PDB file of C-alpha atoms in Angstrom:
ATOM      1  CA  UNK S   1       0.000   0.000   0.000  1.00 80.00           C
ATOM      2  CA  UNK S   2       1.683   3.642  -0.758  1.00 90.00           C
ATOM      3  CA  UNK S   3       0.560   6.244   1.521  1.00 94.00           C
ATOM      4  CA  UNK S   4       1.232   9.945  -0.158  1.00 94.00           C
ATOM      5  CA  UNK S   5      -0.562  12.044   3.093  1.00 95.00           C
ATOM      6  CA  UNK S   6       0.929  12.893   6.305  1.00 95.00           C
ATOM      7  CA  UNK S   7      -2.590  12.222   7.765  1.00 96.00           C
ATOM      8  CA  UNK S   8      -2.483   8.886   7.089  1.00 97.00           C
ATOM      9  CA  UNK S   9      -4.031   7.369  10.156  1.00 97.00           C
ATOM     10  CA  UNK S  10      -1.551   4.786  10.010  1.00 97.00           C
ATOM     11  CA  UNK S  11       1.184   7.406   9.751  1.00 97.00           C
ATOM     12  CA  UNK S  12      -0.635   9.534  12.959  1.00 97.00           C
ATOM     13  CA  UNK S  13      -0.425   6.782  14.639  1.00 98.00           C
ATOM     14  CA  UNK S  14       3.792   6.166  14.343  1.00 98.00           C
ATOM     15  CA  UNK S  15       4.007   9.341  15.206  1.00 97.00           C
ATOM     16  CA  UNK S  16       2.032   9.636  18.493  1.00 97.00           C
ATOM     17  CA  UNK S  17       5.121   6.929  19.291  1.00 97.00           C
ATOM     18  CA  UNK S  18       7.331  10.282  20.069  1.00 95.00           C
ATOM     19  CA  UNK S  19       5.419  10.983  23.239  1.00 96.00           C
ATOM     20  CA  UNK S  20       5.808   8.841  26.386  1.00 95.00           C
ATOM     21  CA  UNK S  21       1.756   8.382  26.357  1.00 97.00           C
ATOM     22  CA  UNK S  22       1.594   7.311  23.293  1.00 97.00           C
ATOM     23  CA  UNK S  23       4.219   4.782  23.501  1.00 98.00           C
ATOM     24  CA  UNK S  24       2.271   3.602  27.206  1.00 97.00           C
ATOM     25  CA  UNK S  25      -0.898   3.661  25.144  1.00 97.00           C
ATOM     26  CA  UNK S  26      -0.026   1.471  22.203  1.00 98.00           C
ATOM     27  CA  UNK S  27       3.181  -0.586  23.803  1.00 98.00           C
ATOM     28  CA  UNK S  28       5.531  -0.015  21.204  1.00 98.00           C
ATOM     29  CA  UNK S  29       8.372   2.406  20.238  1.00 98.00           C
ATOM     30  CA  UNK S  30       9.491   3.857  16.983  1.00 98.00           C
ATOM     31  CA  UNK S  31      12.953   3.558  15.481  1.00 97.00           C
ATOM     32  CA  UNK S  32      14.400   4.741  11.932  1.00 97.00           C
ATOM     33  CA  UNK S  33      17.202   4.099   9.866  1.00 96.00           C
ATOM     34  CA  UNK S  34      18.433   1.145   8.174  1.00 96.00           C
ATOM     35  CA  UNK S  35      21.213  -0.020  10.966  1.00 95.00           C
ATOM     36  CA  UNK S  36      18.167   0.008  13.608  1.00 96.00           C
ATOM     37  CA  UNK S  37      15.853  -1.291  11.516  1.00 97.00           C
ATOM     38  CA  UNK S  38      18.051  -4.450  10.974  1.00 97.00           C
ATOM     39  CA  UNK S  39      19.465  -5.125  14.609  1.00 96.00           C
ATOM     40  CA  UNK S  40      15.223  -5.181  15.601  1.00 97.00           C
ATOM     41  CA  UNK S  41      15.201  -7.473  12.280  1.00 97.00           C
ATOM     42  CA  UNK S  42      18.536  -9.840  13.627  1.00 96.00           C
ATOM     43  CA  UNK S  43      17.187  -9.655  17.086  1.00 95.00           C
ATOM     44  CA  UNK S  44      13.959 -11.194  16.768  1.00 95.00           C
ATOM     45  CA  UNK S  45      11.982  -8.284  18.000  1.00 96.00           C
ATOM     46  CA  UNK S  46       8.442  -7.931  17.365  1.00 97.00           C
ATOM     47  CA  UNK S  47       7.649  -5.502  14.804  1.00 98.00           C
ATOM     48  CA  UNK S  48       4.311  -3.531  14.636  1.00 98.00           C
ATOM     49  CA  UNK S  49       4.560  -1.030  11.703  1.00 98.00           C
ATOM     50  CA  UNK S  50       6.953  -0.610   8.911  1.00 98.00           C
ATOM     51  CA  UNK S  51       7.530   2.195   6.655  1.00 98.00           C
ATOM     52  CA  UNK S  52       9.467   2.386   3.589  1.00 98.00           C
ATOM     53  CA  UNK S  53      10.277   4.565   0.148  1.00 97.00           C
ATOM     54  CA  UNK S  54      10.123   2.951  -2.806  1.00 93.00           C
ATOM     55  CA  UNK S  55      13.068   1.209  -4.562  1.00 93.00           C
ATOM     56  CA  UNK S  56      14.287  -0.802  -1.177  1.00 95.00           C
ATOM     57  CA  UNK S  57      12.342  -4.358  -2.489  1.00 95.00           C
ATOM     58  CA  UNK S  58      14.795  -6.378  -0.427  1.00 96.00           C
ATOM     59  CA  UNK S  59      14.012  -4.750   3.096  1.00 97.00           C
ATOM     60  CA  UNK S  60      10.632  -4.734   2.071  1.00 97.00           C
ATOM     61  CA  UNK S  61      10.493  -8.511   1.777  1.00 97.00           C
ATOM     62  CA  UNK S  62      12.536  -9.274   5.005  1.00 97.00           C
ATOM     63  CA  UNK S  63       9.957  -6.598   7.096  1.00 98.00           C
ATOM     64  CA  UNK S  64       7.075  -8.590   5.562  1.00 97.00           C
ATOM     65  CA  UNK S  65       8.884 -11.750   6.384  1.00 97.00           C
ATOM     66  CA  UNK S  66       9.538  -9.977  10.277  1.00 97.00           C
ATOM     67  CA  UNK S  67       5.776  -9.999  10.355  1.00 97.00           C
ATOM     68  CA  UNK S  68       5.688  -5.937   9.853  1.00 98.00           C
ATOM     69  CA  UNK S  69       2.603  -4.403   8.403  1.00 98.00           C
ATOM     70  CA  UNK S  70       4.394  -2.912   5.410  1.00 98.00           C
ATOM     71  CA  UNK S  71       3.620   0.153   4.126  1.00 97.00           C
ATOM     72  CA  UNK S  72       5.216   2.131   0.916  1.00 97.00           C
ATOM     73  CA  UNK S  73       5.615   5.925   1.305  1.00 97.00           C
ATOM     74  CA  UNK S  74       6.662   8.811  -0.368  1.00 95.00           C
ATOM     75  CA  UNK S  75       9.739  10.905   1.026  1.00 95.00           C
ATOM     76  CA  UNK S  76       7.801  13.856   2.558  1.00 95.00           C
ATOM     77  CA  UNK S  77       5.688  11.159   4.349  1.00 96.00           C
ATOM     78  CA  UNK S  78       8.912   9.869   5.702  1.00 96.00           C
ATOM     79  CA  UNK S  79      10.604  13.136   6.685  1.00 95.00           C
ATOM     80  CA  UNK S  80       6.941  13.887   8.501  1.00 96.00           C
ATOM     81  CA  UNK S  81       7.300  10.109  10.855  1.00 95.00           C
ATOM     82  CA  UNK S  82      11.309  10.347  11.527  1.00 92.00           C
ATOM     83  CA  UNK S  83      12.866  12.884  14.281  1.00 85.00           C
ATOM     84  CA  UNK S  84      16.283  13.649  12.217  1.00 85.00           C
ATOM     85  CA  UNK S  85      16.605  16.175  10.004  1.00 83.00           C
ATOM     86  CA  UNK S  86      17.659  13.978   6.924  1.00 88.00           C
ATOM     87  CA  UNK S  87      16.382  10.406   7.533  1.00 92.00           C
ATOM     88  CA  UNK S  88      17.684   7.274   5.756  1.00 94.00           C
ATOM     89  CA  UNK S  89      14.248   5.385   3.937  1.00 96.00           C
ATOM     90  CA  UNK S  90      12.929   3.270   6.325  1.00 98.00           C
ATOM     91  CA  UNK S  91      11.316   3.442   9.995  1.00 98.00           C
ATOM     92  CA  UNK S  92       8.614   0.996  12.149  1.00 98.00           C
ATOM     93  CA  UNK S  93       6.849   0.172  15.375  1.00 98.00           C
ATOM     94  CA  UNK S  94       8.254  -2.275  17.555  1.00 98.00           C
ATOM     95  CA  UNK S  95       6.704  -3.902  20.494  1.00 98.00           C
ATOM     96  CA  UNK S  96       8.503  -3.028  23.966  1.00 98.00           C
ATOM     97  CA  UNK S  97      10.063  -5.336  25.897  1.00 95.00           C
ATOM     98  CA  UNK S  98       8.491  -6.293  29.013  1.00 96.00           C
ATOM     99  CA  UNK S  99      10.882  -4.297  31.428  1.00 97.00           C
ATOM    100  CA  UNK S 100      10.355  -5.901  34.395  1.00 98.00           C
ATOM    101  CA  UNK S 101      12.633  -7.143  36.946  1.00 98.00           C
ATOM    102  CA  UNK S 102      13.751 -10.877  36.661  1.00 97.00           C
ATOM    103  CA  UNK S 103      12.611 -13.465  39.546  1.00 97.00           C
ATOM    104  CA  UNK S 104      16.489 -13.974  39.993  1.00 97.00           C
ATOM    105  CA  UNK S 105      19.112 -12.009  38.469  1.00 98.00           C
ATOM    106  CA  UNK S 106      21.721 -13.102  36.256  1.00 98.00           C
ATOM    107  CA  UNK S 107      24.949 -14.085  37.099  1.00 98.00           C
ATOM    108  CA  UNK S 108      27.535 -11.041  35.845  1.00 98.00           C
ATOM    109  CA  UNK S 109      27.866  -7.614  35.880  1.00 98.00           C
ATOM    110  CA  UNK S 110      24.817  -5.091  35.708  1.00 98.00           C
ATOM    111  CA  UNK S 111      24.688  -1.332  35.442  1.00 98.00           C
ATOM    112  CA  UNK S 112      22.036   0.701  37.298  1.00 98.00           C
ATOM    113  CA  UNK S 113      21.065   3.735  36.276  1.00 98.00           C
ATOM    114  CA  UNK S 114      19.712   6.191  39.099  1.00 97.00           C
ATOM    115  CA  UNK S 115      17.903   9.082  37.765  1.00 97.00           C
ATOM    116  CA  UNK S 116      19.950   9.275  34.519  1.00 97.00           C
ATOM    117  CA  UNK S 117      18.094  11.349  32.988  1.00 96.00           C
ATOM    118  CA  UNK S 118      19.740  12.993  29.559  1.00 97.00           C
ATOM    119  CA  UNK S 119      18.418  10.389  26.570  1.00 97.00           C
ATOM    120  CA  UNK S 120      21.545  10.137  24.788  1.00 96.00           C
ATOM    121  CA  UNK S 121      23.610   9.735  28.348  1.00 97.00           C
ATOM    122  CA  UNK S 122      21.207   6.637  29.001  1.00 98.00           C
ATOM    123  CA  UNK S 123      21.470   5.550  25.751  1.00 98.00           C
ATOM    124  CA  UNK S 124      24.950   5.663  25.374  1.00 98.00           C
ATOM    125  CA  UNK S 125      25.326   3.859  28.499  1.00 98.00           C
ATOM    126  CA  UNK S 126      22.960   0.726  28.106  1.00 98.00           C
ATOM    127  CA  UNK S 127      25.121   0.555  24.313  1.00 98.00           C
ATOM    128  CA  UNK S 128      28.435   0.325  26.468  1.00 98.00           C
ATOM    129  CA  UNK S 129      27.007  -2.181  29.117  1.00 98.00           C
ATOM    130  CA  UNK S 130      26.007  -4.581  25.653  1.00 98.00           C
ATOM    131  CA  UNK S 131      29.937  -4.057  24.274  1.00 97.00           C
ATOM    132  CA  UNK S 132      30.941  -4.890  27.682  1.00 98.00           C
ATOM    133  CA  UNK S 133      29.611  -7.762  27.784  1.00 98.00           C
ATOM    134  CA  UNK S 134      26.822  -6.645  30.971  1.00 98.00           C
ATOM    135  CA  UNK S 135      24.107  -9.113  31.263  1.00 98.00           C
ATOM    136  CA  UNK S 136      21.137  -6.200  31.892  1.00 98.00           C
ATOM    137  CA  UNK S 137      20.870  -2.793  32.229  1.00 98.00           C
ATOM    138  CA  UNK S 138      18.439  -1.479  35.398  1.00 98.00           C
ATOM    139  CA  UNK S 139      17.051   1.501  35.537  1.00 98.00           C
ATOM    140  CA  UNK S 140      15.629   3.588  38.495  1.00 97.00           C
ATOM    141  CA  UNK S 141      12.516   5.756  39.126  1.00 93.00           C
ATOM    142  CA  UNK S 142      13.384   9.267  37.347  1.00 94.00           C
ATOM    143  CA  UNK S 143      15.572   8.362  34.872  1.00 96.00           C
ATOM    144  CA  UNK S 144      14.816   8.772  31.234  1.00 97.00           C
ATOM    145  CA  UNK S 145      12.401   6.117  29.223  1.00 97.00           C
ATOM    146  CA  UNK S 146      14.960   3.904  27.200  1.00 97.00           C
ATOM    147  CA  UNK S 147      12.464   3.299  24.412  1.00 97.00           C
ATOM    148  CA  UNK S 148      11.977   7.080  23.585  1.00 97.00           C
ATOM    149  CA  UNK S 149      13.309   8.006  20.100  1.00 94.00           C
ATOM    150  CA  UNK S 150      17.123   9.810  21.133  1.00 95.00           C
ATOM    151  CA  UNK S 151      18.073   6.375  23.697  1.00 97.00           C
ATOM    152  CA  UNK S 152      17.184   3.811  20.864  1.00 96.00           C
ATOM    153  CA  UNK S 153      19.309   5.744  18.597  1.00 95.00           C
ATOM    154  CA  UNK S 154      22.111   6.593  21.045  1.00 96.00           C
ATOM    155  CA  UNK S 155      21.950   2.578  21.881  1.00 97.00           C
ATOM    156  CA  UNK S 156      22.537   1.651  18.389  1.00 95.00           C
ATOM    157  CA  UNK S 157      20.430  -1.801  18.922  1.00 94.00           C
ATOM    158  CA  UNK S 158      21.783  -2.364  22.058  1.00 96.00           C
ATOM    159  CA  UNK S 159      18.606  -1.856  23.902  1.00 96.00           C
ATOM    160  CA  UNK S 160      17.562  -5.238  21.546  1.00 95.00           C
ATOM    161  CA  UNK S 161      20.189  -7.175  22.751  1.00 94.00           C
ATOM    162  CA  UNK S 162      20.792  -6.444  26.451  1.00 96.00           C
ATOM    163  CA  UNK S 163      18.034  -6.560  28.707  1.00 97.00           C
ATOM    164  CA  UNK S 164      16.578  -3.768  30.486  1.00 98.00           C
ATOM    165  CA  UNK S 165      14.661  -3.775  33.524  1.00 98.00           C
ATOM    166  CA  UNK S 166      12.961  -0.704  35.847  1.00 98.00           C
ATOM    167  CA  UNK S 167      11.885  -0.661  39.222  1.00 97.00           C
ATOM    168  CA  UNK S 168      12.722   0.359  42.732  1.00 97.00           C
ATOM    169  CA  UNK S 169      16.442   0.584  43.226  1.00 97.00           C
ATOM    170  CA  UNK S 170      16.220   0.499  47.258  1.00 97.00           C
ATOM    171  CA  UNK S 171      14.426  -2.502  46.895  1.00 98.00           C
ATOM    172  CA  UNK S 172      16.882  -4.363  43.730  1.00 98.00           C
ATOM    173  CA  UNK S 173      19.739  -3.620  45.002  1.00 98.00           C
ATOM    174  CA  UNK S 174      18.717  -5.553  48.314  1.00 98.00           C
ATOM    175  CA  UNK S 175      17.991  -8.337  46.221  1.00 98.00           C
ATOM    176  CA  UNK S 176      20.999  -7.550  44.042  1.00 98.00           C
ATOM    177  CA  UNK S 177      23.350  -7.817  47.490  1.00 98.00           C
ATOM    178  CA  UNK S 178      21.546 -10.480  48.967  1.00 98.00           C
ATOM    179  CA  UNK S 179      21.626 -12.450  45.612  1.00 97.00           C
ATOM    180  CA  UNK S 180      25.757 -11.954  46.106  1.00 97.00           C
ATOM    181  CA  UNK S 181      26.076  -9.341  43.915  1.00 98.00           C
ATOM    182  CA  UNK S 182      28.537  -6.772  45.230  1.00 98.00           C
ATOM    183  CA  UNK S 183      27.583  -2.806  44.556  1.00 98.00           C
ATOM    184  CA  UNK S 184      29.672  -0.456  43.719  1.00 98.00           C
ATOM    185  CA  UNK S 185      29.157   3.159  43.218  1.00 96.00           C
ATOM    186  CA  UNK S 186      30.552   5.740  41.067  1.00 91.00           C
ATOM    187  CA  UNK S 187      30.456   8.467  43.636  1.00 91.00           C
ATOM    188  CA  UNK S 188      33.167  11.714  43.487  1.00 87.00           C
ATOM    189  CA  UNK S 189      33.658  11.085  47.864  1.00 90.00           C
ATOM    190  CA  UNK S 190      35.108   7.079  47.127  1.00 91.00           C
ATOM    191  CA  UNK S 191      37.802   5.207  46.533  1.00 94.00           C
ATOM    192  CA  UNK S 192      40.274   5.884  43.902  1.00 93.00           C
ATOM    193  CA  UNK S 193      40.899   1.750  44.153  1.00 94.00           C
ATOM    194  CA  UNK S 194      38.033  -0.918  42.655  1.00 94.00           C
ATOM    195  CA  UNK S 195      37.069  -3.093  46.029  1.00 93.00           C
ATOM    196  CA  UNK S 196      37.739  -6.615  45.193  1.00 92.00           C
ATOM    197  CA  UNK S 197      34.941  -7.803  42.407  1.00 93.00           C
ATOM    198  CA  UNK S 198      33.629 -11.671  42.165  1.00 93.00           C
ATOM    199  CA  UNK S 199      31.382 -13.294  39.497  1.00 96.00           C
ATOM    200  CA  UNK S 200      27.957 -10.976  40.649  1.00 98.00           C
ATOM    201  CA  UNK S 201      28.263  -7.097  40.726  1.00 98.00           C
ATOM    202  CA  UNK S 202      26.420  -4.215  40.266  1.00 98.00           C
ATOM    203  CA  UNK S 203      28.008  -0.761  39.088  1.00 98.00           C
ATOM    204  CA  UNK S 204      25.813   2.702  40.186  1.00 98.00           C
ATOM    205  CA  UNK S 205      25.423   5.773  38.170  1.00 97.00           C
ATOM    206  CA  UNK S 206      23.705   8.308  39.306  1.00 95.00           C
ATOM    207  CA  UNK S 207      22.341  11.787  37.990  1.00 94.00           C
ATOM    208  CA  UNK S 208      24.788  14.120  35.318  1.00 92.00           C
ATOM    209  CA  UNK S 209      23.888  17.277  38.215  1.00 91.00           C
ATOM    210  CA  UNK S 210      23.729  15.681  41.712  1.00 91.00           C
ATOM    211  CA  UNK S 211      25.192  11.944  41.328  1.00 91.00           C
ATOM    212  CA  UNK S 212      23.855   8.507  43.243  1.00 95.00           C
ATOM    213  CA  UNK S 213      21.308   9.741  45.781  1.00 95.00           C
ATOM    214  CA  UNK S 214      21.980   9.690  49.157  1.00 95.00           C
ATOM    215  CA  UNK S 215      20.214   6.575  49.845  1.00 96.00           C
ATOM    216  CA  UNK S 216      21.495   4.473  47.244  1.00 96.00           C
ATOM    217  CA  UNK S 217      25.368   5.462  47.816  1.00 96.00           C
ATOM    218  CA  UNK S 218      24.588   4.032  51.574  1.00 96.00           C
ATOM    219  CA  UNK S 219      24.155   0.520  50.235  1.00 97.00           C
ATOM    220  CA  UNK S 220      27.336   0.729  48.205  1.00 97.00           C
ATOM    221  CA  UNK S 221      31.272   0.548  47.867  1.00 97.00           C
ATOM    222  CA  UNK S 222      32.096   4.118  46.654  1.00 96.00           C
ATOM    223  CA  UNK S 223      34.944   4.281  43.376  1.00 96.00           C
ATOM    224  CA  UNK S 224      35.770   7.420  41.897  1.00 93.00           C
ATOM    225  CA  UNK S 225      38.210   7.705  38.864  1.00 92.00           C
ATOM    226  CA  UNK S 226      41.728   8.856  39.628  1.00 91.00           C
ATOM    227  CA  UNK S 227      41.691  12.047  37.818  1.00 88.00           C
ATOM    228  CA  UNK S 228      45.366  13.677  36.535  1.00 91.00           C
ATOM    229  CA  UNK S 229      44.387  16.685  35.042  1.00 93.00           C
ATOM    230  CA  UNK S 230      42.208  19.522  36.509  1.00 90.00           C
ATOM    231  CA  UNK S 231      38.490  18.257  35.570  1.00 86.00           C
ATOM    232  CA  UNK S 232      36.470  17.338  38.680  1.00 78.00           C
ATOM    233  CA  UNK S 233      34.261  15.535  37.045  1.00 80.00           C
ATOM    234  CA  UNK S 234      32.839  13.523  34.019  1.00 86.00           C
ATOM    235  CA  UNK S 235      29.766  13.207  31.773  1.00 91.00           C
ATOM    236  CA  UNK S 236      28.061  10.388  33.042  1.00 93.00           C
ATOM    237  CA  UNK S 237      28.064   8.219  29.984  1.00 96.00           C
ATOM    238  CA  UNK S 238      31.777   8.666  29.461  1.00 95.00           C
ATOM    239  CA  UNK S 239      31.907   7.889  33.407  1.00 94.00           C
ATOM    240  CA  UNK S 240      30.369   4.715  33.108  1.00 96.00           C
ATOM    241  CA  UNK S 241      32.019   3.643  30.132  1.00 97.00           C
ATOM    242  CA  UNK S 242      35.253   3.721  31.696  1.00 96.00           C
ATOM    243  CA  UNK S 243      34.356   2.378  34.958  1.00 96.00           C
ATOM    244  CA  UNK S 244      32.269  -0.294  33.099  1.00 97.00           C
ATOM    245  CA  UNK S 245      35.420  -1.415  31.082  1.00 97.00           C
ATOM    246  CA  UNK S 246      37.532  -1.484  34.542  1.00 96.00           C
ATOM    247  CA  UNK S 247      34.966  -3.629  35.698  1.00 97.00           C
ATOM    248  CA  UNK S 248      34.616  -5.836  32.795  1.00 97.00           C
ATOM    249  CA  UNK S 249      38.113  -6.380  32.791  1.00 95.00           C
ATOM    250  CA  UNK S 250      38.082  -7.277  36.473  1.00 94.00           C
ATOM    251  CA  UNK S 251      35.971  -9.843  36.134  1.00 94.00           C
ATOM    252  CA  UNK S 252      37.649 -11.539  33.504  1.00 90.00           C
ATOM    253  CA  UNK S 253      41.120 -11.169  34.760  1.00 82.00           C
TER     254      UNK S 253
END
């Protein structure tokens, strides 16, 4: 089917995926681009929607064979559905992930995200846990929804091959501790040395203004990275990608 309006219904419909109502309403997400498009192919996820410009028969025939509603459309349709300002030819719907916690966690490393709340920081961060070979990525009250447009992209698929749970942090990283994980913090007041890490752990970041809160920190061994030049401080995703790889490292030393 080619759909030439930007009132499609169909179309109106993608796009109400932009808002975090709209993607609690319906229960799926948006991505575009081809790379994106393909890891949600590769990955198995479940695919709602699927819009394409003519010319691209082969992607059309592996969305249909996805089991994506397929639809054809012409470029200003696609420009109206996509959030960058030059997007590649193709977009869709996916189902989201059930996101909530397991009954017992994995064995491994985890990152937990407390009230991370710039997209492309939590993004960015759940894409380093995945290269890092994390087994989840858990993610507190207040921090930004990982299936909004900017965190998919900033993920890069990630967030289709890691999984991602939410809920109360107090209450998971109890579990987490109990379980045997050990929890570590990255907190500007700790240690410059890593405390001694087994086959469970848990790494902390907290907000890019005011860190782990208060309560959280409590439960945990505090690290901060030896700094040799005058910053006090990092961005949180850079942060957590370099504690994450010190970690990683750690545990397969």
């Amino acid at each position: 089917m080619l759909i030439e309006s930007t009132h499609n219904e169909n179309v109106k419909k993608a796009k109400a995926l932009a808002s975090k109502k709209g993607r609690a309403e319906q229960g799926f997400h948006f991505i575009e681009g081809e790379k994106l498009v393909r890891e949600a192919v590769v990955s198995g996820a479940e695919f709602g929607m699927a819009f394409i410009e003519e010319g691209h028969d082969l992607m059309h025939a592996v969305l249909v064979g996805s089991g994506a509603e397929v639809f054809t459309v012409k470029r200003r349709v696609m420009e109206s559905l996509t959030n960058t300002e030059n997007p590649q030819w193709v977009c869709a719907t996916i189902k989201t992930p059930s996101m909530n916690v397991p009954s017992f966690y994995p064995t491994g490393l985890i990152v937990v995200l407390d009230r991370v709340q710039e997209p492309g920081n939590l993004g960015t961060i759940i894409r380093t846990a995945d290269a890092m070979g994390a087994v989840g990525v858990l993610i507190g009250e207040g921090s930004a929804d990982p299936y909004a447009p900017k965190p998919v992209r900033a993920s890069m698929g990630s967030v289709y091959h890691i999984p991602v749970w939410q809920g109360d942090l107090r209450t998971e990283l109890s579990r987490l501790s109990d379980e045997g994980s050990i929890l570590i913090c990255a907190h500007l007041k700790g240690d410059e040395v890593l405390p001694e890490i087994g086959e469970r752990c848990a790494l902390i970041i907290g907000n890019e203004s005011n860190g782990v809160s208060d309560d959280i920190s409590e439960m945990c061994s505090l690290y901060r990275l030896p700094m040799y030049g005058f910053a006090e401080s990092l961005n949180a995703s850079v942060a957590a990608g370099i504690i994450t790889y010190e970690i990683a490292k750690k545990m397969r030393s």
